PDB file of C-alpha atoms and ligand atoms in Angstrom:
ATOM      1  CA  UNK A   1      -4.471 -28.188 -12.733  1.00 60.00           C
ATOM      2  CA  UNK A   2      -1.564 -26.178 -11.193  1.00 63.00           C
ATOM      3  CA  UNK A   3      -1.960 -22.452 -11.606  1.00 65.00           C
ATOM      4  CA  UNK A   4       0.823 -20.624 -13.458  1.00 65.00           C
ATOM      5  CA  UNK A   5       3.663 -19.663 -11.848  1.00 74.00           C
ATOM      6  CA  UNK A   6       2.691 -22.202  -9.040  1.00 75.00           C
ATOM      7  CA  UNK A   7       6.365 -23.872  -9.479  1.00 88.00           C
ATOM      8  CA  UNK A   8       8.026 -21.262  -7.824  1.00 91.00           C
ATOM      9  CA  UNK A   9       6.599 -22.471  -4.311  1.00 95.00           C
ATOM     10  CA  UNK A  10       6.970 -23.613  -1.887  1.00 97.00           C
ATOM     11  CA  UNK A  11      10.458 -21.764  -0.852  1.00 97.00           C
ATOM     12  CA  UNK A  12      12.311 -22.830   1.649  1.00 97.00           C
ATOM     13  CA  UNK A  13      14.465 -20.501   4.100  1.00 97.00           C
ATOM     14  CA  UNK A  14      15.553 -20.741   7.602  1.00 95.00           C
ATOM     15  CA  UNK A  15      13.631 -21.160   9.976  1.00 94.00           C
ATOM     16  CA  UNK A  16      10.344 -21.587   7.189  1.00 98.00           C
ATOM     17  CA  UNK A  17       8.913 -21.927   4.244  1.00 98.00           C
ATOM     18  CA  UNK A  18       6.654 -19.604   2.116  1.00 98.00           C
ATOM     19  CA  UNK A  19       3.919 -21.828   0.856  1.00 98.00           C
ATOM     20  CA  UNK A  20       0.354 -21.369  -0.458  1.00 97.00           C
ATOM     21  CA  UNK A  21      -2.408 -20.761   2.033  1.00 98.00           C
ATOM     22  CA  UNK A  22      -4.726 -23.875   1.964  1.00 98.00           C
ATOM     23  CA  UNK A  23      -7.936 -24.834   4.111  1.00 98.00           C
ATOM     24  CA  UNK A  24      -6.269 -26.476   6.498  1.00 98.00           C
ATOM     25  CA  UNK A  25      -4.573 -23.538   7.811  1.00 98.00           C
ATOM     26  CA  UNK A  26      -8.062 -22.357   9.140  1.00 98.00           C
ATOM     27  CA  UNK A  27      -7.569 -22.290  12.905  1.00 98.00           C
ATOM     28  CA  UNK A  28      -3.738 -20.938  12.523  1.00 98.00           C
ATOM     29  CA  UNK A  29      -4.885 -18.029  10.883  1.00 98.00           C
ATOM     30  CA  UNK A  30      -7.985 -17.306  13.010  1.00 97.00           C
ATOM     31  CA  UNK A  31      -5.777 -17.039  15.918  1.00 97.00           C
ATOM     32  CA  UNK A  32      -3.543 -14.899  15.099  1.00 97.00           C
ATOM     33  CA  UNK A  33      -5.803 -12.375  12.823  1.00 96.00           C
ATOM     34  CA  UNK A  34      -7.928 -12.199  15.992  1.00 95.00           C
ATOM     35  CA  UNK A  35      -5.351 -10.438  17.945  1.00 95.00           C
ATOM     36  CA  UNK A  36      -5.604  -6.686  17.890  1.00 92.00           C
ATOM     37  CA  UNK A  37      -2.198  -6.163  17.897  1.00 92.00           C
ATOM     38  CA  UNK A  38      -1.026  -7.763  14.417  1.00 94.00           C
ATOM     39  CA  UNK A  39      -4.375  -6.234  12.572  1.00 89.00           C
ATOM     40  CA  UNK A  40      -3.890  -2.192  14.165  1.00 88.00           C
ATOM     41  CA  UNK A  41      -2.440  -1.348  11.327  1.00 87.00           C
ATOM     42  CA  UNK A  42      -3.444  -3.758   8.622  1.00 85.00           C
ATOM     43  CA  UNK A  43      -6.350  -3.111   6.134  1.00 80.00           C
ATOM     44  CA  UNK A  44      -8.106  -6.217   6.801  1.00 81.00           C
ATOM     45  CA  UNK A  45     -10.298  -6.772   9.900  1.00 85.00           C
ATOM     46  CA  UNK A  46     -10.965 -10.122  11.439  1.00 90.00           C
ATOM     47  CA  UNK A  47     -13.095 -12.485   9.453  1.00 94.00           C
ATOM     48  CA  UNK A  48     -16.014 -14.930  10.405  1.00 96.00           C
ATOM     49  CA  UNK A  49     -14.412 -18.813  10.022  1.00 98.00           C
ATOM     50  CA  UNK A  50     -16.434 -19.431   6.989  1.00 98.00           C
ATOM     51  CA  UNK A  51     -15.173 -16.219   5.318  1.00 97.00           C
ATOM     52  CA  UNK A  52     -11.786 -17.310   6.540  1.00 98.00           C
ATOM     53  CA  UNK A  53     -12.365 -20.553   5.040  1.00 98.00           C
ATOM     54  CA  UNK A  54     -13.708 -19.491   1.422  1.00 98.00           C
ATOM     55  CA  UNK A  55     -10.910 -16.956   1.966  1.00 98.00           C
ATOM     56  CA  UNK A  56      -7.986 -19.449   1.917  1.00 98.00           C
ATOM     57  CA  UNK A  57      -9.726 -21.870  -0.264  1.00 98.00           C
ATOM     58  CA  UNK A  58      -9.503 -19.029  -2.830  1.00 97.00           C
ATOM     59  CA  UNK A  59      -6.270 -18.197  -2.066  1.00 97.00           C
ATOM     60  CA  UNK A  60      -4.895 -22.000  -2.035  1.00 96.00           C
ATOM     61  CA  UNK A  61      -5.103 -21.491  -6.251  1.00 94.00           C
ATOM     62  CA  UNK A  62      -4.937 -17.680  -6.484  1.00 95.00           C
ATOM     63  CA  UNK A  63      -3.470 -17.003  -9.703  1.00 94.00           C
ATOM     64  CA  UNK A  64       0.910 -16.119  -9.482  1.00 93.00           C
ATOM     65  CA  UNK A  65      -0.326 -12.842  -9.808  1.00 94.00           C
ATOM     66  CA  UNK A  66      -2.605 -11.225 -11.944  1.00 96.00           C
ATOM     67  CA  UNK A  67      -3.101  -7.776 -12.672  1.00 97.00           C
ATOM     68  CA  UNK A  68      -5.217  -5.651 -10.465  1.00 98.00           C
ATOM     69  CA  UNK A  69      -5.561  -8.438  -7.983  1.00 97.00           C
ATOM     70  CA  UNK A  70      -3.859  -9.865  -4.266  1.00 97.00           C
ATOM     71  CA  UNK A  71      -3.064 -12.650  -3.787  1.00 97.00           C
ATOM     72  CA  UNK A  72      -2.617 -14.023  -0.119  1.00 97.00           C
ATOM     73  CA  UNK A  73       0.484 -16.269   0.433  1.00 98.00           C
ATOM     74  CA  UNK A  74       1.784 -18.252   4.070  1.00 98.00           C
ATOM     75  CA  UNK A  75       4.486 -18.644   6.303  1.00 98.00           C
ATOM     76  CA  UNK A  76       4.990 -21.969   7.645  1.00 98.00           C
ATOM     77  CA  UNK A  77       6.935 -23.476  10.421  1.00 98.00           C
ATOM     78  CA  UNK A  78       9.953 -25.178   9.151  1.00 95.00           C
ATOM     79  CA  UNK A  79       9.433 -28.385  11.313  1.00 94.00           C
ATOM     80  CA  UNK A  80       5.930 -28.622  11.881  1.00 97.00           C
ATOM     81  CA  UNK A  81       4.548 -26.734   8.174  1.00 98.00           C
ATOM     82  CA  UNK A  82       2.077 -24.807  10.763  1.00 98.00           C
ATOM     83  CA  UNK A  83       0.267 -21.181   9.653  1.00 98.00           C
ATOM     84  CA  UNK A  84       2.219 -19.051  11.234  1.00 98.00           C
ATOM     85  CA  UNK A  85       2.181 -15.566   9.270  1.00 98.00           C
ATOM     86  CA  UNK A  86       0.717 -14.325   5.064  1.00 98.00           C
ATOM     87  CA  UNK A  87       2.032 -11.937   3.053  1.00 98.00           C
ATOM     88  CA  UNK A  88       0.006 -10.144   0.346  1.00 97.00           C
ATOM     89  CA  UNK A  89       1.405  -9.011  -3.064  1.00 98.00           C
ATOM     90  CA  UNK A  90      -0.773  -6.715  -5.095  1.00 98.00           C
ATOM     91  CA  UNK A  91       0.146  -6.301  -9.169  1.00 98.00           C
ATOM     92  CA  UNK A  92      -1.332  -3.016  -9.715  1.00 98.00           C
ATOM     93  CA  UNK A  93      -3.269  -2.699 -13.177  1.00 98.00           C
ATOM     94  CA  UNK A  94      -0.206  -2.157 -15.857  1.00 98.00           C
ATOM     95  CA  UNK A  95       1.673  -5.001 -14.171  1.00 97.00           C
ATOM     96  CA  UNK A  96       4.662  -2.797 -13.418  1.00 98.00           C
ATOM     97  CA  UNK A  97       3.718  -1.815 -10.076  1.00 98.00           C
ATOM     98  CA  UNK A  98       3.593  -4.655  -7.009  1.00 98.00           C
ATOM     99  CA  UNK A  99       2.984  -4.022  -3.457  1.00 98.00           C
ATOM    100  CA  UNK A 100       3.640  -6.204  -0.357  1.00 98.00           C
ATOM    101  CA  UNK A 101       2.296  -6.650   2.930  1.00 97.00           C
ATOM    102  CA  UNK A 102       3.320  -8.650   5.815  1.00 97.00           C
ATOM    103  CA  UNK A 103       1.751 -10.627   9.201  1.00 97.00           C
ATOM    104  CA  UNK A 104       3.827 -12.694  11.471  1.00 98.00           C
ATOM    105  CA  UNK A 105       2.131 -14.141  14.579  1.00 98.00           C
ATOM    106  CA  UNK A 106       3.984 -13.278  17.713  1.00 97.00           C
ATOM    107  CA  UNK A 107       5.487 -16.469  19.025  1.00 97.00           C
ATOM    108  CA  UNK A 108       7.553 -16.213  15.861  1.00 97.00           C
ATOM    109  CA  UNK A 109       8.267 -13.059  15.609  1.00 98.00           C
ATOM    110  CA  UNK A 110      12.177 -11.599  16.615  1.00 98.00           C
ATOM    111  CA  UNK A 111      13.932 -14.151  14.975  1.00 97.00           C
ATOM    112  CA  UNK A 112      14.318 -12.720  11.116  1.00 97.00           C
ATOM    113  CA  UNK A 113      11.056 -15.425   9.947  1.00 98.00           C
ATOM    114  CA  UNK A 114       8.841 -12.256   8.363  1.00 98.00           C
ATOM    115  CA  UNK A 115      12.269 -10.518   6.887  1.00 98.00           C
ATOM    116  CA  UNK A 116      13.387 -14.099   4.836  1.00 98.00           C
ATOM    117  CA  UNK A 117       9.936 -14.514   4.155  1.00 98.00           C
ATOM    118  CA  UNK A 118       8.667 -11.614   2.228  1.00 98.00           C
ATOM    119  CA  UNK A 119      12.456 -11.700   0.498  1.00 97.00           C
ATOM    120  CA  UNK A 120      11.352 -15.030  -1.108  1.00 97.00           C
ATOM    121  CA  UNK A 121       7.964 -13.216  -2.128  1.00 97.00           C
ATOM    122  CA  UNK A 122       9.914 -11.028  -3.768  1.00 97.00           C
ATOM    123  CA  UNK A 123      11.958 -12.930  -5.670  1.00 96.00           C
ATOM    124  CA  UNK A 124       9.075 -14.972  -6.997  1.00 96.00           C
ATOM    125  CA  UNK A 125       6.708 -11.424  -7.864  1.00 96.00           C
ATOM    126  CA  UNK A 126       9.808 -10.534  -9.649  1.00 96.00           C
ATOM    127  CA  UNK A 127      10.383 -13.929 -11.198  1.00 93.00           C
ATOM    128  CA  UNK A 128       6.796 -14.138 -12.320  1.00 94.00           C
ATOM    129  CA  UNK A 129       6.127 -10.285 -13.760  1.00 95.00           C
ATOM    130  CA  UNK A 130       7.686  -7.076 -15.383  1.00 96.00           C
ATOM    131  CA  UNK A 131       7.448  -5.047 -11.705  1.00 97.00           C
ATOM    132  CA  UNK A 132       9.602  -2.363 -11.971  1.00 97.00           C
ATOM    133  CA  UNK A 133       9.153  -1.352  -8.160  1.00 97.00           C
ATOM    134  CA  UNK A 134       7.459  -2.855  -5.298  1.00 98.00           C
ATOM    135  CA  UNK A 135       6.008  -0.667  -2.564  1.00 98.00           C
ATOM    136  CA  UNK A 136       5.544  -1.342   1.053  1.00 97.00           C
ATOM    137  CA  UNK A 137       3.245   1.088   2.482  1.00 96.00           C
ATOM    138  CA  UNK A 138       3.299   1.415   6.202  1.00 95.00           C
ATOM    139  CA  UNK A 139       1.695   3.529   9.285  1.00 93.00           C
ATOM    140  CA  UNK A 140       4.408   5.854  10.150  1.00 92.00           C
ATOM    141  CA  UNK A 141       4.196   4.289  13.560  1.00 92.00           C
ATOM    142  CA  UNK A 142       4.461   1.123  13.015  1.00 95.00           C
ATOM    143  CA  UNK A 143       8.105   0.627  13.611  1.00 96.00           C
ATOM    144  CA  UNK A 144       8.897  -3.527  13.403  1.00 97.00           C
ATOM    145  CA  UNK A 145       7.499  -3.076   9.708  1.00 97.00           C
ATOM    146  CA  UNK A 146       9.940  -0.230   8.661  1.00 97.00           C
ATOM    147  CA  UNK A 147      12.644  -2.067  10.104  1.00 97.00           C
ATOM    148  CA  UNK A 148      11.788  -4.823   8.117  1.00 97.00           C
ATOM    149  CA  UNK A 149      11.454  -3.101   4.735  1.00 97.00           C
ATOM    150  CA  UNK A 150      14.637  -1.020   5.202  1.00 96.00           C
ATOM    151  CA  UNK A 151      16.490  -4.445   6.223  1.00 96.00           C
ATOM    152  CA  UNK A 152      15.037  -5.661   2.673  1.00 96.00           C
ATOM    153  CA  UNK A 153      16.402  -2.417   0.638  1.00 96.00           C
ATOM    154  CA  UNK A 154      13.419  -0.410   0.309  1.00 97.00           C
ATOM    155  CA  UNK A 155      13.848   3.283   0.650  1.00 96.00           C
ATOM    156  CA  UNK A 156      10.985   5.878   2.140  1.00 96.00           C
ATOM    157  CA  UNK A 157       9.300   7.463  -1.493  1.00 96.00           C
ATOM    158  CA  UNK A 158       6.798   9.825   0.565  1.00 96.00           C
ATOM    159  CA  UNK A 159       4.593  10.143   3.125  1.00 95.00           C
ATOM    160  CA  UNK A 160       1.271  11.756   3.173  1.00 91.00           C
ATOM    161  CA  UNK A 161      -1.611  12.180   6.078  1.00 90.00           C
ATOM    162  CA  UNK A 162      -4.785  10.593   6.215  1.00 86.00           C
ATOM    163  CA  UNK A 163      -7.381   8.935   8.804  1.00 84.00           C
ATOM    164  CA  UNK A 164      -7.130   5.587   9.297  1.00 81.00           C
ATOM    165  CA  UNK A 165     -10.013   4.073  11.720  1.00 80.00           C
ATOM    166  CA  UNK A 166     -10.616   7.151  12.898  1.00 83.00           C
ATOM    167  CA  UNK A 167      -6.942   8.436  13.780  1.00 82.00           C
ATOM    168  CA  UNK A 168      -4.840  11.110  12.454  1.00 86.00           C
ATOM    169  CA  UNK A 169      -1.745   9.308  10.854  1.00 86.00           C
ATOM    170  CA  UNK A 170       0.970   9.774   8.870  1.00 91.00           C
ATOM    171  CA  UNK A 171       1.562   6.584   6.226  1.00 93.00           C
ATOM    172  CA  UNK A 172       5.035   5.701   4.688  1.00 96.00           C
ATOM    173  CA  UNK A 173       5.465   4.559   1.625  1.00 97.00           C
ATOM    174  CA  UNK A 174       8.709   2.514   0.949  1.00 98.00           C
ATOM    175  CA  UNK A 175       9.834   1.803  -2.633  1.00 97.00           C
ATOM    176  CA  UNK A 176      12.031  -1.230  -3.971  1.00 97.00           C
ATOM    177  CA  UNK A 177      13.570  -1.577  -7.475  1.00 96.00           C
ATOM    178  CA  UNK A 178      13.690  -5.357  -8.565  1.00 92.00           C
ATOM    179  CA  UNK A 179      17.326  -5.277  -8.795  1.00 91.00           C
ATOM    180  CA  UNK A 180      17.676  -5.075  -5.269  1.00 87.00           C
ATOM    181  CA  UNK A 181      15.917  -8.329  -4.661  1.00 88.00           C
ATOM    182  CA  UNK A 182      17.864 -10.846  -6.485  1.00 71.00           C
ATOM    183  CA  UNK A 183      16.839 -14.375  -8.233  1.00 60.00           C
ATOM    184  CA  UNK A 184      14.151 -16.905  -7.460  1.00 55.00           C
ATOM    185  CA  UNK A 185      15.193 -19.195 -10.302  1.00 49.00           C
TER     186      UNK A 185
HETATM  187  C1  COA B   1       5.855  -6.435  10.806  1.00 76.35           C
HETATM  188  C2  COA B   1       6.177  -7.777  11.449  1.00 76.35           C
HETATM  189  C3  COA B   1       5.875  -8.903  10.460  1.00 76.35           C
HETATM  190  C4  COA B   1       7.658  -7.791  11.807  1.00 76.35           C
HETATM  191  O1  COA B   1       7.935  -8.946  12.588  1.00 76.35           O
HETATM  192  P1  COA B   1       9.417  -9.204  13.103  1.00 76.35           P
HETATM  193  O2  COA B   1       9.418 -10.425  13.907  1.00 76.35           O
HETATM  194  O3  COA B   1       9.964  -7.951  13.698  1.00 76.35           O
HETATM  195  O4  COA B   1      10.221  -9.459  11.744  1.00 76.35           O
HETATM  196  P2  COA B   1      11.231 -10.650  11.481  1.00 76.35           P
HETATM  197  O5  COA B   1      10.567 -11.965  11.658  1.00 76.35           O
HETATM  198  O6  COA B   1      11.850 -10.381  10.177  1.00 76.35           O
HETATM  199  O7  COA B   1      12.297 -10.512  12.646  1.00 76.35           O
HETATM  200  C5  COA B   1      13.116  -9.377  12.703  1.00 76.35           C
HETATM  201  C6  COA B   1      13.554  -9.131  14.101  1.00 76.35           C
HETATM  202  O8  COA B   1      14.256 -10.276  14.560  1.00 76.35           O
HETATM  203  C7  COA B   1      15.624  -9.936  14.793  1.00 76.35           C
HETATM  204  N1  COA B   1      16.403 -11.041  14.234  1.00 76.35           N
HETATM  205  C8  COA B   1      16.918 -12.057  14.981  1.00 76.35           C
HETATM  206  N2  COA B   1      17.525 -12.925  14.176  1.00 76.35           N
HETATM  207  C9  COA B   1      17.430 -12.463  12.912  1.00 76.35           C
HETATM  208  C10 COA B   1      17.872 -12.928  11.657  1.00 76.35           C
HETATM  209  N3  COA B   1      18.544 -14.079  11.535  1.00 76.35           N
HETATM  210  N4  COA B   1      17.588 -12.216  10.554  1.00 76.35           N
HETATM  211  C11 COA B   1      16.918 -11.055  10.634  1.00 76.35           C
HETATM  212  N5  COA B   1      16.442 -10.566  11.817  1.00 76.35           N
HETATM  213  C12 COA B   1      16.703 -11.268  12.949  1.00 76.35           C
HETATM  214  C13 COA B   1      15.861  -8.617  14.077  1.00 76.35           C
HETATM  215  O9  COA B   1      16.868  -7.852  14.702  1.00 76.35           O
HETATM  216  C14 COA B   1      14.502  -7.966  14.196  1.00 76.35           C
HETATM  217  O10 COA B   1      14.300  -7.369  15.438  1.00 76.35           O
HETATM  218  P3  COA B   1      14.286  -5.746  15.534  1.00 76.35           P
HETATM  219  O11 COA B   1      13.296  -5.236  14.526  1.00 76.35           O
HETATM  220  O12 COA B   1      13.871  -5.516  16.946  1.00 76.35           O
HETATM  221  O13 COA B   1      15.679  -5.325  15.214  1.00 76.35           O
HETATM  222  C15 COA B   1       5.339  -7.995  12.748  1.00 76.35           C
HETATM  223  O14 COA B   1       5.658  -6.975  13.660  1.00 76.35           O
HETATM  224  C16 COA B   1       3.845  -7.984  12.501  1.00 76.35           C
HETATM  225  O15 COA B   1       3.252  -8.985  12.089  1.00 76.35           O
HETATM  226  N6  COA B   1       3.182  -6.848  12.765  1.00 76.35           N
HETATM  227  C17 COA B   1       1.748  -6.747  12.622  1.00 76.35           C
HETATM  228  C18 COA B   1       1.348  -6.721  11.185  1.00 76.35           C
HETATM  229  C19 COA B   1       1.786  -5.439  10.480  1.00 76.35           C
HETATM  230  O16 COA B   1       1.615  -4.348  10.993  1.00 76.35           O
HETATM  231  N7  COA B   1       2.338  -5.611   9.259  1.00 76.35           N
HETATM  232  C20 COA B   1       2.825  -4.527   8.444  1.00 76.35           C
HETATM  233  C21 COA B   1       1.784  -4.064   7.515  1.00 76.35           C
HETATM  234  S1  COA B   1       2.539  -3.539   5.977  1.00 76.35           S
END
C-alpha cells in the first residue's frame, strides 16, 4: 500500500529528480556519507551497511511526514536515477514547524542539483502539512549551505553558540515562510 502523500514523488527538475530512498541505493549512499567532508557538519555520523540498509528500507515508506518524526528523502541523477544526495524534513510536534537538511555528493555538486532539490521538498512539506515556517539550521561556517538557503528565500532568525564535536561554534538558524516556496500541485 502506498503511504499518504506518496503521490507527490517522484519530482522531476533539471538536472534530477527527488525520489524516495530505497535499498538499492545502498552503495551510493555509503560512499558519499563516508566522506568527512559532507558529514563535518551534519548530525549524523557514518553508518555500518546493515544500519544503512534497515535505514533506507525504512525510509523507502517513511510516512509524507508525520509529526515529531524525519523522514529521509533522495536525489537522483536525471539520466542514470543514481543516489546521489538526501534531504531530511523534520515536522516538529504541533505540525506547524518543519525543518530541512541537505547532502549532495561532490561530483554533483556546483551545478544548482541540491538548490532545485530541496525547493521541490519544499513544495511537497508544504503541500502535505499546515507548516507555517521551515527552518534550516546551519554551522555558521558552513558557507555552500547558507548560500543555498538564502538562494531559496530563507532569512537568518538567530544564532546562538554551542559545542558541536567538541568545537566552539556558532549555528545559524534560517527561517522560511511557506509563501515563499510556491506550489507542488
Ligand atoms: C550544502 C551543499 C548541499 C551545497 O551544495 P552545492 O553544490 O553548493 O549546491 P547546489 O547543488 O545547489 O549548487 C549551487 C552552486 O552551483 C552554482 N550553480 C551553477 N549552476 C546553477 C544553477 N543552474 N542553479 C543554481 N546554482 C547553480 C551556484 O552558483 C552555487 O555555487 P556557489 O555556492 O559557489 O555560488 C553541499 O555543500 C553539501 O552537501 N555539503 C555537506 C553537507 C552539509 O553540510 N549540508 C548542510 C547541512 S544543513
Amino acid at each position: 500500500m502506498r503511504a499518504p502523500n506518496d503521490d507527490l514523488l517522484p519530482r522531476e527538475f533539471p538536472g534530477g529528480r527527488l525520489r524516495r530512498l530505497r535499498t538499492a541505493d545502498l552503495p551510493a549512499f555509503q560512499a558519499y556519507r563516508a566522506l568527512p567532508e559532507l558529514g563535518r557538519y551534519q548530525g549524523w555520523s557514518p553508518m555500518a551497511d546493515a544500519e544503512a540498509l534497515a535505514f533506507l528500507s525504512e525510509m523507502s515508506e517513511a510516512p509524507l511526514f508525520a509529526p515529531g518524526r524525519w523522514v529521509q528523502l533522495g536525489i537522483a541523477a536525471a539520466a542514470s536515477d543514481g543516489l546521489v544526495g538526501d534531504i531530511g524534513i523534520h515536522l516538529s510536534d504541533d505540525g506547524f514547524t518543519g525543518e530541512i537538511g541537505f547532502t549532495l555528493a561532490p561530483a554533483s555538486q556546483g551545478r544548482g542539483i541540491a538548490t532545485a532539490a530541496v525547493r521541490q521538498a519544499l513544495q511537497v512539506l508544504v503541500a502535505s502539512t499546515a507548516v507555517a515556517q521551515v527552518l534550516g539550521i546551519t554551522d555558521g561556517r558552513n558557507a555552500a549551505s547558507i548560500r543555498l538557503l538564502e538562494r531559496l528565500g530563507f532569512a537568518p532568525r538567530e544564532s546562538r553558540e554551542l559545542v558541536f564535536r567538541g568545537e566552539r561554534c556558532r549555528e545559524q538558524i534560517y527561517a522560511l515562510r511557506p509563501e515563499r516556496v510556491g506550489t507542488a500541485r
